[in-house]
Short mmCIF file of C-alpha atoms in Angstrom, two decimals:
data_model
loop_
_atom_site.label_atom_id
_atom_site.label_comp_id
_atom_site.label_asym_id
_atom_site.label_seq_id
_atom_site.Cartn_x
_atom_site.Cartn_y
_atom_site.Cartn_z
CA MET A 1 -70.50 -35.18 -64.37
CA LYS A 2 -67.71 -37.14 -62.77
CA LYS A 3 -65.19 -34.47 -63.75
CA ILE A 4 -67.39 -31.76 -62.31
CA PHE A 5 -67.71 -33.71 -59.08
CA LEU A 6 -63.96 -34.15 -58.81
CA PHE A 7 -63.45 -30.46 -59.56
CA LEU A 8 -65.83 -29.49 -56.76
CA CYS A 9 -64.15 -31.87 -54.35
CA GLY A 10 -60.81 -30.28 -55.13
CA TRP A 11 -62.13 -26.82 -54.35
CA ILE A 12 -63.66 -28.06 -51.11
CA LEU A 13 -60.28 -29.44 -50.06
CA VAL A 14 -58.61 -26.09 -50.84
CA LEU A 15 -61.22 -24.25 -48.77
CA LEU A 16 -60.76 -26.65 -45.85
CA CYS A 17 -57.01 -26.12 -46.03
CA PHE A 18 -57.47 -22.34 -46.02
CA VAL A 19 -59.76 -22.51 -42.99
CA ALA A 20 -57.30 -24.79 -41.18
CA CYS A 21 -54.41 -22.42 -41.90
CA GLY A 22 -56.54 -19.52 -40.70
CA GLY A 23 -57.15 -21.38 -37.43
CA ASP A 24 -53.39 -21.71 -36.92
CA ASP A 25 -52.99 -17.93 -37.35
CA GLU A 26 -55.68 -17.35 -34.73
CA SER A 27 -53.72 -19.45 -32.23
CA GLU A 28 -50.66 -17.22 -32.77
CA LEU A 29 -52.36 -13.88 -31.98
CA THR A 30 -50.21 -11.25 -30.19
CA ILE A 31 -50.72 -11.07 -26.43
CA GLU A 32 -50.46 -7.42 -25.48
CA VAL A 33 -48.64 -6.12 -22.41
CA THR A 34 -51.15 -4.84 -19.84
CA SER A 35 -48.75 -3.31 -17.30
CA VAL A 36 -45.16 -2.91 -16.15
CA ARG A 37 -44.19 -2.92 -12.48
CA LEU A 38 -40.89 -1.90 -10.88
CA SER A 39 -39.25 -3.34 -7.78
CA GLN A 40 -39.18 0.20 -6.33
CA THR A 41 -40.98 3.42 -7.17
CA LYS A 42 -38.74 5.69 -5.07
CA LEU A 43 -34.99 5.67 -4.43
CA ILE A 44 -32.69 7.84 -2.32
CA LEU A 45 -29.00 7.54 -3.21
CA THR A 46 -25.83 9.47 -2.52
CA VAL A 47 -23.49 10.52 -5.31
CA GLY A 48 -21.51 7.49 -6.51
CA GLU A 49 -23.96 4.87 -5.25
CA SER A 50 -25.72 2.34 -7.51
CA HIS A 51 -28.94 0.34 -7.22
CA SER A 52 -30.49 -2.37 -9.43
CA LEU A 53 -34.14 -2.03 -10.43
CA THR A 54 -36.12 -4.97 -11.79
CA ALA A 55 -39.15 -4.70 -14.06
CA LYS A 56 -42.05 -7.19 -14.15
CA VAL A 57 -44.04 -7.31 -17.38
CA LEU A 58 -47.66 -8.53 -17.21
CA PRO A 59 -49.21 -10.79 -18.24
CA GLU A 60 -46.51 -13.43 -17.86
CA ASN A 61 -47.22 -14.74 -21.40
CA ALA A 62 -47.10 -11.32 -23.08
CA THR A 63 -45.64 -11.54 -26.56
CA ASP A 64 -43.20 -8.64 -26.25
CA LYS A 65 -41.56 -8.59 -22.80
CA ASN A 66 -38.48 -6.65 -23.88
CA VAL A 67 -37.86 -3.75 -21.44
CA THR A 68 -36.15 -0.47 -22.33
CA TRP A 69 -34.82 1.91 -19.68
CA LYS A 70 -34.49 5.69 -19.70
CA SER A 71 -33.43 8.48 -17.29
CA SER A 72 -35.03 11.93 -17.41
CA ASP A 73 -31.70 13.53 -16.44
CA THR A 74 -28.42 11.67 -16.90
CA SER A 75 -26.50 14.41 -15.05
CA ILE A 76 -28.33 13.25 -11.90
CA ALA A 77 -28.84 9.51 -12.47
CA THR A 78 -28.06 7.10 -15.29
CA VAL A 79 -29.63 3.70 -15.94
CA SER A 80 -28.20 0.73 -17.82
CA SER A 81 -30.00 -1.59 -20.23
CA SER A 82 -30.41 -4.03 -17.33
CA GLY A 83 -31.91 -1.47 -14.91
CA VAL A 84 -28.82 -0.54 -12.87
CA VAL A 85 -29.23 3.04 -11.62
CA LYS A 86 -26.12 5.08 -10.79
CA ALA A 87 -26.22 8.36 -8.84
CA VAL A 88 -24.18 11.01 -10.67
CA GLY A 89 -25.10 14.40 -9.17
CA ALA A 90 -27.38 15.92 -6.56
CA GLY A 91 -31.02 16.40 -7.63
CA THR A 92 -34.06 14.39 -8.71
CA ALA A 93 -34.52 12.26 -11.83
CA THR A 94 -37.17 9.86 -13.12
CA ILE A 95 -36.24 6.38 -14.32
CA THR A 96 -38.74 4.91 -16.81
CA ALA A 97 -39.07 1.24 -17.80
CA THR A 98 -41.13 0.52 -20.95
CA ALA A 99 -42.37 -2.73 -22.51
CA GLY A 100 -45.06 -3.27 -25.12
CA GLY A 101 -46.17 0.36 -24.95
CA LYS A 102 -46.67 0.28 -21.17
CA SER A 103 -44.42 2.05 -18.66
CA ALA A 104 -43.54 2.31 -14.98
CA THR A 105 -41.44 4.95 -13.23
CA CYS A 106 -39.13 5.31 -10.24
CA GLN A 107 -38.34 8.72 -8.70
CA VAL A 108 -34.64 8.91 -7.80
CA THR A 109 -33.38 11.51 -5.33
CA VAL A 110 -29.61 11.92 -5.28
CA GLU A 111 -27.95 13.56 -2.31
CA GLU A 112 -24.41 14.86 -1.90
CA ASN A 113 -22.01 12.50 -0.19
CA VAL A 114 -21.59 14.65 2.93
CA VAL A 115 -18.21 14.63 4.67
CA GLU A 116 -18.61 16.18 8.11
CA VAL A 117 -16.19 18.75 9.51
CA THR A 118 -14.19 17.25 12.38
CA ALA A 119 -12.17 20.28 13.47
CA VAL A 120 -11.26 23.92 12.82
CA THR A 121 -7.82 25.29 13.68
CA LEU A 122 -6.55 28.89 13.58
CA SER A 123 -3.15 30.26 12.58
CA SER A 124 -2.99 32.02 15.99
CA THR A 125 -4.83 31.37 19.23
CA GLU A 126 -3.59 34.57 20.95
CA LEU A 127 -2.98 38.05 19.58
CA SER A 128 -1.69 41.27 21.12
CA LEU A 129 -2.48 44.39 19.09
CA THR A 130 -2.36 48.15 19.50
CA VAL A 131 -5.42 50.24 18.67
CA GLY A 132 -5.49 50.72 14.91
CA GLU A 133 -3.42 47.64 14.09
CA SER A 134 -4.70 44.72 12.02
CA HIS A 135 -3.81 41.06 11.74
CA SER A 136 -5.07 38.37 9.37
CA LEU A 137 -6.11 35.04 10.84
CA THR A 138 -6.41 31.95 8.68
CA ALA A 139 -8.66 29.01 9.48
CA LYS A 140 -7.99 25.41 8.47
CA VAL A 141 -11.01 23.13 8.17
CA LEU A 142 -10.50 19.39 8.63
CA PRO A 143 -10.72 17.00 6.94
CA GLU A 144 -9.47 18.47 3.66
CA ASN A 145 -12.41 16.93 1.76
CA ALA A 146 -15.12 18.20 4.13
CA THR A 147 -18.31 19.06 2.26
CA ASP A 148 -18.97 22.40 3.98
CA LYS A 149 -15.71 24.32 4.38
CA ASP A 150 -17.30 27.77 4.55
CA VAL A 151 -15.93 29.68 7.55
CA THR A 152 -17.87 32.33 9.44
CA TRP A 153 -16.09 34.80 11.73
CA LYS A 154 -17.36 36.58 14.83
CA SER A 155 -16.01 38.92 17.48
CA SER A 156 -17.25 38.80 21.07
CA ASP A 157 -16.86 42.58 21.36
CA THR A 158 -16.67 44.74 18.23
CA SER A 159 -15.84 47.83 20.32
CA ILE A 160 -12.49 46.15 21.06
CA ALA A 161 -11.77 44.11 17.91
CA THR A 162 -13.63 43.49 14.68
CA VAL A 163 -13.12 40.64 12.22
CA SER A 164 -13.91 40.55 8.51
CA SER A 165 -15.44 37.69 6.50
CA SER A 166 -11.89 36.72 5.48
CA GLY A 167 -10.48 36.67 9.04
CA ALA A 168 -8.83 40.11 9.14
CA VAL A 169 -8.83 41.31 12.76
CA LYS A 170 -8.70 45.06 13.51
CA ALA A 171 -7.99 46.53 16.92
CA ILE A 172 -10.60 49.18 17.82
CA GLY A 173 -10.29 49.90 21.53
CA ALA A 174 -8.35 48.79 24.59
CA GLY A 175 -9.52 45.55 26.18
CA ALA A 176 -9.89 41.86 25.38
CA ALA A 177 -12.12 40.12 22.84
CA THR A 178 -12.55 36.61 21.48
CA ILE A 179 -12.54 35.93 17.74
CA THR A 180 -14.41 32.76 16.77
CA ALA A 181 -14.17 30.90 13.45
CA THR A 182 -16.91 28.35 12.72
CA ALA A 183 -17.35 25.79 9.93
CA GLY A 184 -19.65 22.79 9.74
CA GLY A 185 -20.66 23.15 13.38
CA LYS A 186 -17.05 23.15 14.67
CA SER A 187 -15.27 26.23 16.05
CA ALA A 188 -11.87 27.59 17.04
CA THR A 189 -11.06 30.77 18.98
CA CYS A 190 -8.35 33.39 19.24
CA GLN A 191 -7.99 35.60 22.30
CA VAL A 192 -7.20 39.18 21.27
CA THR A 193 -5.73 41.73 23.69
CA VAL A 194 -5.81 45.34 22.49
CA LYS A 195 -3.59 48.07 24.00
CA GLN A 196 -3.77 51.82 23.59
CA LYS A 197 -1.02 53.37 21.50
CA GLY A 198 2.04 53.92 23.66
CA GLY A 199 0.49 52.33 26.69
CA GLY A 200 -1.33 49.44 28.30
CA VAL A 201 -4.78 48.06 27.93
CA ASP A 202 -6.27 50.95 29.87
CA ALA A 203 -4.96 54.30 28.61
CA SER A 204 -5.96 55.98 31.92
CA ILE A 205 -3.35 53.91 33.72
CA GLY A 206 -0.58 55.28 31.53
CA PRO A 207 2.38 53.45 29.97
CA TRP A 208 3.67 50.46 31.88
CA GLY A 209 6.89 50.77 33.80
CA GLU A 210 9.54 48.13 34.28
CA ASN A 211 8.08 46.97 37.57
CA ASP A 212 4.44 47.08 36.49
CA ILE A 213 2.67 43.71 36.47
CA TYR A 214 0.07 42.97 33.80
CA GLU A 215 -2.13 39.91 34.10
CA GLY A 216 -3.26 38.95 30.63
CA THR A 217 -2.07 37.55 27.34
CA VAL A 218 0.77 39.21 25.48
CA ASN A 219 2.65 37.80 22.50
#
């Protein structure tokens, strides 16, 4: 009987030990992440700029608080393992921070780094042409690294002089016209005087003589 009693006591001790160990496991249960929050949910950057995002994982005592970062389009914005966002190209990308199966996002809009046009200059500011003649004007847009260097051309009177999209001026009829080149909101002008073949501005007057006086612009 005594041996049986001791045997039973031994088993009871083993069971108690098992229960105690089980209790320790209960105290070490995983605490799941309930949400992830970002310091910002929207960002507007220009190409080349950077911005640091921070992620807050809840609850504070969550077991796995490791955060991974990802960009939906690395040609627009990249993100480092610490949440530093860098603007690469114009467009929109989504930055996602994930921890414990939960995520938060930040919409990043990247804009071009605009360099404004400060001035437009022309190769000539005055031209004297005969009907039928042509002359090419060239426009220089400053600064050299201006974002919008597209030049548009316009004539004040196409019955006197026309201008092409590349700056080629053609004399159509006697008179005076202004050619304007515009880029990025800045403009430059060239005054064009057109004469009839073998004569002055007005063919009805006839060719100018030595003592004739013409008030206008002649190169």
